[in-house]
Short mmCIF file of C-alpha atoms in Angstrom, two decimals:
data_model
loop_
_atom_site.label_atom_id
_atom_site.label_comp_id
_atom_site.label_asym_id
_atom_site.label_seq_id
_atom_site.Cartn_x
_atom_site.Cartn_y
_atom_site.Cartn_z
CA ASN A 179 -34.71 -62.48 -132.30
CA ASN A 180 -33.58 -58.86 -131.26
CA SER A 181 -33.87 -59.25 -127.62
CA ASN A 182 -33.37 -55.12 -126.74
CA ASN A 183 -34.04 -53.44 -129.88
CA SER A 184 -36.60 -52.75 -132.53
CA ASN A 185 -34.06 -50.95 -135.02
CA THR A 186 -31.72 -53.76 -136.00
CA SER A 187 -33.90 -56.45 -138.38
CA SER A 188 -33.10 -59.76 -138.35
CA ASN A 189 -34.05 -62.22 -141.71
CA ASN A 190 -34.07 -65.84 -141.30
CA ILE A 191 -32.96 -68.61 -143.79
CA ASN A 192 -33.75 -71.72 -144.02
CA ILE A 193 -30.59 -73.93 -145.93
CA GLY A 194 -32.93 -75.69 -147.63
CA GLY A 195 -32.84 -79.75 -150.11
CA ASN A 196 -31.97 -77.11 -153.36
CA ASN A 197 -30.45 -74.79 -151.51
CA ILE A 198 -27.22 -77.05 -150.14
CA LEU A 199 -24.29 -77.47 -152.62
CA GLN A 200 -22.46 -80.80 -152.45
CA SER A 201 -19.22 -81.89 -153.06
CA LYS A 202 -18.17 -83.81 -155.87
CA GLY A 203 -17.75 -86.93 -154.38
CA LYS A 204 -18.14 -87.84 -150.65
CA VAL A 205 -16.31 -84.91 -149.16
CA SER A 206 -17.75 -83.89 -146.42
CA ILE A 207 -16.93 -80.15 -145.36
CA SER A 208 -16.25 -78.69 -142.15
CA CYS A 209 -15.59 -75.26 -142.49
CA ILE A 210 -15.71 -72.72 -145.41
CA THR A 211 -14.08 -69.27 -146.42
CA ALA A 212 -14.53 -66.58 -149.14
CA HIS A 213 -12.29 -64.72 -151.16
CA GLY A 214 -12.37 -61.24 -150.28
CA GLU A 215 -12.15 -59.61 -153.75
CA HIS A 216 -12.29 -62.41 -155.64
CA SER A 217 -15.73 -65.06 -156.58
CA TYR A 218 -14.16 -68.40 -154.53
CA TYR A 219 -14.43 -69.38 -151.77
CA LEU A 220 -12.43 -72.75 -150.12
CA CYS A 221 -13.99 -75.96 -148.66
CA GLY A 222 -12.18 -78.08 -145.81
CA SER A 223 -13.28 -81.23 -145.12
CA ASN A 224 -13.23 -83.52 -142.31
CA SER A 225 -11.12 -86.03 -144.33
CA GLY A 226 -8.20 -83.26 -144.79
CA ASP A 227 -9.18 -82.32 -148.23
CA ILE A 228 -9.31 -79.06 -149.11
CA ILE A 229 -11.21 -78.04 -152.65
CA VAL A 230 -11.48 -74.15 -154.50
CA LYS A 231 -14.85 -73.71 -156.13
CA HIS A 232 -16.41 -69.85 -158.10
CA VAL A 233 -19.32 -68.62 -157.06
CA GLY A 234 -21.94 -70.30 -158.94
CA HIS A 235 -20.89 -73.32 -160.11
CA SER A 236 -21.37 -76.81 -158.66
CA GLN A 237 -18.07 -78.05 -160.12
CA GLU A 238 -14.82 -77.36 -158.03
CA THR A 239 -12.39 -75.47 -159.86
CA HIS A 240 -9.02 -76.65 -158.72
CA HIS A 241 -8.07 -79.57 -155.30
CA TYR A 242 -4.48 -78.61 -152.87
CA ASN A 243 -2.15 -81.18 -152.14
CA SER A 244 -2.23 -81.53 -148.22
CA VAL A 245 1.15 -83.87 -148.04
CA ILE A 246 3.36 -81.95 -146.41
CA ASP A 247 6.79 -82.18 -146.19
CA SER A 248 8.86 -85.83 -145.73
CA SER A 249 10.95 -84.60 -143.50
CA LEU A 250 9.87 -82.30 -140.96
CA ALA A 251 7.26 -85.43 -140.74
CA SER A 252 10.41 -86.72 -139.98
CA HIS A 253 11.40 -84.32 -136.96
CA TRP A 254 7.74 -84.20 -135.40
CA SER A 255 7.38 -88.00 -136.13
CA ILE A 256 4.39 -88.00 -137.75
CA ASN A 257 3.01 -89.47 -140.57
CA GLN A 258 4.34 -87.55 -143.49
CA HIS A 259 0.79 -87.68 -144.64
CA GLN A 260 -1.46 -87.12 -141.36
CA THR A 261 -4.56 -85.07 -142.04
CA SER A 262 -7.76 -85.27 -140.41
CA GLN A 263 -10.43 -82.88 -139.78
CA ILE A 264 -9.70 -79.59 -140.86
CA THR A 265 -11.24 -77.25 -137.58
CA GLN A 266 -10.23 -73.62 -139.49
CA ILE A 267 -9.75 -72.23 -142.91
CA LYS A 268 -8.38 -68.48 -143.93
CA PHE A 269 -7.36 -66.10 -146.20
CA ASN A 270 -5.21 -63.61 -145.42
CA GLU A 271 -6.02 -59.88 -145.42
CA GLN A 272 -5.06 -59.13 -149.04
CA GLY A 273 -6.18 -62.98 -150.22
CA VAL A 274 -2.59 -64.19 -151.93
CA ARG A 275 -2.23 -67.20 -149.48
CA PHE A 276 -4.11 -69.51 -147.37
CA GLY A 277 -3.61 -71.56 -143.95
CA ALA A 278 -6.32 -74.31 -143.12
CA CYS A 279 -5.45 -75.74 -138.86
CA TYR A 280 -6.13 -79.46 -138.28
CA LYS A 281 -7.50 -81.05 -135.65
CA SER A 282 -4.51 -83.03 -135.21
CA GLY A 283 -2.26 -79.87 -134.36
CA LEU A 284 -1.32 -78.77 -137.54
CA VAL A 285 -1.10 -75.62 -139.30
CA CYS A 286 -0.16 -75.44 -143.58
CA LEU A 287 -0.21 -72.76 -145.69
CA TRP A 288 -0.57 -72.53 -149.42
CA ARG A 289 -0.58 -69.69 -152.06
CA PHE A 290 -3.86 -68.51 -154.23
CA ASP A 291 -3.26 -69.63 -157.07
CA THR A 292 -4.32 -71.91 -159.60
CA SER A 293 -0.74 -72.67 -161.08
CA SER A 294 0.63 -76.96 -159.57
CA ALA A 295 3.10 -75.75 -157.79
CA ALA A 296 1.06 -73.77 -155.85
CA ILE A 297 -1.04 -76.61 -154.53
CA LYS A 298 1.66 -77.53 -152.61
CA ILE A 299 2.25 -77.18 -149.18
CA TYR A 300 5.30 -73.55 -148.79
CA GLU A 301 4.90 -73.71 -144.88
CA THR A 302 3.45 -76.38 -141.98
CA ILE A 303 3.67 -75.66 -137.89
CA TYR A 304 3.36 -77.73 -135.06
CA PRO A 305 2.29 -75.67 -132.81
CA HIS A 306 -1.30 -77.81 -130.70
CA LYS A 307 -1.91 -80.76 -129.62
CA HIS A 308 -4.70 -79.53 -130.77
CA CYS A 309 -5.43 -76.84 -133.40
CA GLN A 310 -9.05 -75.12 -133.04
CA ASP A 311 -8.29 -71.81 -135.11
CA PHE A 312 -5.48 -69.39 -136.07
CA ALA A 313 -5.11 -65.89 -137.57
CA PHE A 314 -2.78 -63.89 -140.42
CA LEU A 315 -1.59 -60.75 -137.93
CA ASN A 316 -0.34 -57.90 -140.07
CA SER A 317 1.50 -58.61 -143.40
CA GLY A 318 0.35 -62.45 -142.83
CA SER A 319 3.97 -63.96 -142.47
CA ILE A 320 2.88 -63.53 -138.19
CA LEU A 321 0.48 -66.88 -137.18
CA ALA A 322 -1.56 -66.93 -133.72
CA THR A 323 -2.84 -70.14 -133.21
CA ILE A 324 -5.17 -71.44 -130.20
CA GLY A 325 -5.18 -74.72 -129.31
CA SER A 326 -3.69 -77.38 -126.47
CA THR A 327 -0.28 -77.30 -126.29
CA HIS A 328 1.76 -80.95 -127.19
CA HIS A 329 4.05 -80.10 -123.97
CA ASN A 330 2.27 -78.01 -121.11
CA HIS A 331 -1.73 -77.73 -121.98
CA ASP A 332 -2.33 -74.04 -120.34
CA HIS A 333 -0.05 -72.29 -123.00
CA ASN A 334 -2.37 -72.53 -125.56
CA ILE A 335 -1.92 -69.27 -127.86
CA GLY A 336 1.48 -69.42 -129.66
CA LEU A 337 2.79 -66.95 -131.89
CA TRP A 338 4.80 -68.15 -134.91
CA ASP A 339 6.77 -66.58 -137.73
CA THR A 340 6.50 -68.02 -141.32
CA LEU A 341 9.59 -66.95 -142.67
CA LEU A 342 11.88 -68.59 -139.13
CA PRO A 343 12.82 -72.67 -139.93
CA SER A 344 9.27 -74.23 -138.78
CA THR A 345 11.07 -76.58 -135.75
CA ARG A 346 12.06 -72.90 -134.53
CA SER A 347 9.83 -70.56 -135.82
CA GLN A 348 7.38 -70.43 -132.69
CA ILE A 349 8.32 -66.21 -131.15
CA ALA A 350 5.61 -66.03 -128.19
CA SER A 351 3.24 -68.36 -126.26
CA VAL A 352 -0.05 -67.10 -123.59
CA SER A 353 -1.29 -68.99 -121.12
CA CYS A 354 -5.10 -67.53 -120.78
CA HIS A 355 -7.55 -70.67 -121.27
CA GLY A 356 -7.77 -72.77 -118.48
CA GLY A 357 -10.48 -75.47 -119.85
CA GLY A 358 -8.55 -75.12 -123.92
CA SER A 359 -10.53 -72.54 -126.02
CA GLU A 360 -12.10 -72.95 -129.57
CA CYS A 361 -11.88 -69.13 -131.63
CA LEU A 362 -9.36 -66.52 -131.92
CA SER A 363 -9.89 -63.11 -133.98
CA PHE A 364 -7.08 -60.82 -134.40
CA SER A 365 -7.96 -56.49 -134.44
CA PRO A 366 -5.35 -54.73 -137.52
CA ARG A 367 -6.14 -51.24 -135.74
CA ASN A 368 -6.13 -51.83 -132.03
CA GLN A 369 -3.09 -54.47 -132.62
CA VAL A 370 -4.85 -57.14 -130.22
CA LEU A 371 -5.56 -60.50 -130.13
CA ILE A 372 -9.22 -61.88 -129.34
CA SER A 373 -9.75 -64.82 -127.91
CA GLY A 374 -12.84 -67.53 -126.42
CA GLY A 375 -12.74 -70.62 -123.98
CA LYS A 376 -15.12 -72.73 -123.30
CA LYS A 377 -15.42 -72.01 -119.92
CA GLY A 378 -16.87 -68.85 -121.23
CA GLU A 379 -14.43 -66.02 -121.26
CA VAL A 380 -12.96 -63.69 -123.29
CA CYS A 381 -9.57 -62.69 -122.85
CA ILE A 382 -7.50 -59.63 -124.80
CA PHE A 383 -4.10 -59.78 -125.46
CA ASP A 384 -1.68 -56.72 -126.65
CA LEU A 385 0.41 -57.78 -129.69
CA ARG A 386 2.36 -55.03 -129.02
CA GLN A 387 3.38 -55.50 -125.33
CA ARG A 388 2.82 -59.19 -125.71
CA GLU A 389 1.07 -59.06 -122.23
CA ILE A 390 -3.07 -60.11 -121.71
CA LEU A 391 -5.50 -56.52 -121.11
CA LYS A 392 -8.39 -58.57 -119.69
CA VAL A 393 -10.12 -61.97 -119.61
CA PHE A 394 -13.55 -61.44 -118.32
CA ASP A 395 -16.40 -63.52 -118.17
CA ALA A 396 -18.55 -63.38 -121.15
CA HIS A 397 -20.59 -66.67 -122.20
CA HIS A 398 -21.08 -68.04 -117.89
CA ASN A 399 -19.62 -71.45 -117.96
CA SER A 400 -20.53 -71.63 -121.73
CA ALA A 401 -18.12 -72.31 -124.69
CA VAL A 402 -17.11 -69.48 -126.62
CA ARG A 403 -17.77 -70.32 -129.84
CA GLY A 404 -17.54 -68.07 -132.28
CA ILE A 405 -15.74 -64.30 -132.32
CA ALA A 406 -15.90 -61.67 -135.03
CA ILE A 407 -15.02 -58.62 -135.33
CA HIS A 408 -16.80 -55.54 -137.10
CA PRO A 409 -14.71 -53.35 -140.04
CA SER A 410 -15.23 -50.55 -138.15
CA GLU A 411 -13.18 -52.00 -134.88
CA LYS A 412 -14.96 -50.19 -132.86
CA CYS A 413 -16.73 -53.24 -131.33
CA PHE A 414 -16.40 -57.32 -131.96
CA ALA A 415 -19.10 -60.36 -131.11
CA THR A 416 -19.11 -63.26 -129.30
CA CYS A 417 -21.64 -65.91 -129.64
CA GLY A 418 -21.75 -68.90 -126.95
CA ALA A 419 -23.66 -72.24 -126.43
CA ASP A 420 -25.59 -70.81 -124.44
CA GLY A 421 -27.36 -69.44 -127.80
CA ASP A 422 -26.75 -65.59 -127.03
CA ILE A 423 -24.68 -62.92 -129.55
CA LYS A 424 -23.56 -60.70 -128.21
CA ILE A 425 -22.02 -57.45 -129.10
CA TRP A 426 -18.78 -55.67 -126.85
CA ASP A 427 -16.96 -52.16 -127.12
CA LEU A 428 -13.78 -52.40 -128.27
CA GLN A 429 -12.76 -49.28 -127.40
CA ASN A 430 -13.49 -49.84 -123.05
CA TYR A 431 -14.23 -53.33 -122.76
CA PRO A 432 -15.46 -55.27 -121.08
CA ASN A 433 -18.59 -52.58 -122.13
CA LEU A 434 -21.65 -55.06 -122.95
CA LEU A 435 -23.09 -53.08 -125.95
CA HIS A 436 -26.16 -55.50 -126.62
CA THR A 437 -27.16 -58.83 -126.20
CA PHE A 438 -29.09 -60.80 -128.45
CA ALA A 439 -30.63 -63.84 -126.33
CA ASP A 440 -31.89 -67.31 -127.33
CA ALA A 441 -30.12 -66.25 -130.97
CA HIS A 442 -29.70 -69.16 -131.97
CA PRO A 443 -32.15 -71.36 -129.37
CA LYS A 444 -29.85 -73.68 -126.50
CA LYS A 445 -31.54 -77.43 -127.40
CA ASN A 446 -33.83 -78.36 -130.44
CA PHE A 447 -34.71 -81.55 -131.62
CA LEU A 448 -32.13 -81.21 -134.70
CA SER A 449 -29.18 -79.13 -131.96
CA SER A 450 -29.93 -82.60 -130.11
CA ALA A 451 -29.26 -85.02 -132.88
CA MET A 452 -25.99 -82.96 -134.04
CA GLY A 453 -25.00 -82.95 -130.34
CA GLN A 454 -24.36 -78.81 -130.96
CA THR A 455 -25.88 -76.68 -128.69
CA GLY A 456 -26.45 -72.92 -129.27
CA VAL A 457 -24.40 -70.56 -132.00
CA SER A 458 -21.27 -72.02 -134.54
CA GLN A 459 -20.71 -69.77 -135.96
CA ILE A 460 -20.79 -65.86 -137.38
CA THR A 461 -19.14 -63.26 -138.56
CA PHE A 462 -19.87 -59.62 -139.78
CA ASN A 463 -20.19 -57.82 -142.30
CA GLN A 464 -20.76 -53.97 -142.91
CA LEU A 465 -24.06 -53.87 -142.79
CA ASN A 466 -24.98 -56.75 -141.20
CA LEU A 467 -24.25 -59.65 -138.62
CA PHE A 468 -24.67 -63.64 -139.79
CA SER A 469 -24.86 -66.13 -137.08
CA ALA A 470 -25.79 -70.34 -137.74
CA GLY A 471 -26.69 -71.92 -135.34
CA ALA A 472 -27.23 -75.94 -133.98
CA ASP A 473 -30.93 -75.44 -134.79
CA GLY A 474 -30.38 -75.39 -138.41
CA ARG A 475 -30.59 -71.81 -139.34
CA LEU A 476 -28.75 -68.50 -141.00
CA VAL A 477 -29.88 -65.23 -139.81
CA GLN A 478 -28.85 -62.12 -141.26
CA ARG A 479 -29.18 -58.93 -138.73
CA TYR A 480 -28.99 -55.61 -139.81
CA ILE A 481 -26.47 -53.96 -137.87
CA ASP A 482 -24.34 -50.39 -139.48
CA GLU A 483 -22.71 -48.60 -137.69
CA LYS A 484 -25.25 -45.66 -136.86
CA ILE A 485 -26.35 -48.66 -134.33
CA ILE A 486 -22.96 -49.51 -133.48
CA ASN A 487 -22.49 -45.39 -131.89
CA ARG A 488 -25.70 -45.93 -130.54
CA TRP A 489 -25.79 -48.38 -128.37
CA SER A 490 -22.36 -47.29 -126.89
CA SER A 491 -24.15 -43.60 -126.12
CA ASN A 492 -26.69 -45.70 -123.79
CA SER A 493 -24.27 -47.69 -122.67
CA ASN A 494 -21.56 -45.27 -121.93
CA ILE A 495 -25.35 -43.29 -120.35
CA ASN A 496 -25.81 -46.84 -118.04
CA SER A 497 -22.67 -46.61 -116.66
CA GLN A 498 -22.62 -43.56 -115.54
CA SER A 499 -25.60 -43.12 -113.77
CA THR A 500 -24.65 -46.69 -111.93
CA GLU A 501 -21.84 -45.03 -111.24
#
């Protein structure tokens, strides 16, 4: 699975029947996220349910209410119980709150607590006609969302201040992806948003200046499915429906550091049956890059900061020789 660097290692983890953690009842899980400090994780479902589980235990810890405030439902002319597939679920950096975005366009926020009051939604915004992803920014009171808007489908990135009333909380909007977008990530050190488009383009947006710094073709007309920023914030990874994973320099974009070609095959029997192709999701920790694909595999690749520095040095040498 390593295209051009023999010093990186990868492990395939085949997901078998005994290793699949099943939810109680008939809940179909659409996304999952883990708490940064405690052994809890959240599961978002296709029906809009959110359940909390403890690592190593099959039973759910508690269940979060997804009913929105009736006054807000009236303002947006939607049903108070309007829930749909959860497309993304995330904790804020401190782990004291989390949010979920729904395919119907809603983004809801909860406090992460076991008290009965905390399981109710404390903030709701309705940023997009179809919301695909979101990110907590800095203190966590500002959100970035991505999707197609209600009035102008070109304005697909929105910034929202959750301390303001929900009906007037939008503080900025950006046009990046004419064909739509599926993923978004935030780099605190660089203060940039990185988003991926359905036509293969990546957009870098500067939060300080509120302007687009760069738009470049990353996956050549194949949808960008996921973006992951390395903990060092020296680089970021993108994955696409084309099956490739690419590592990019975050200080000198769009400098391509490394490509894992065909990291997950673009097409096979399983991906055809699922109606998806290529790489579905990626995430970094300090020493590894994990990827999941439509081929049913979870792959672990060893990538530490030394490897990233070596890639960067080789890339700079190649760039100078080209010039």
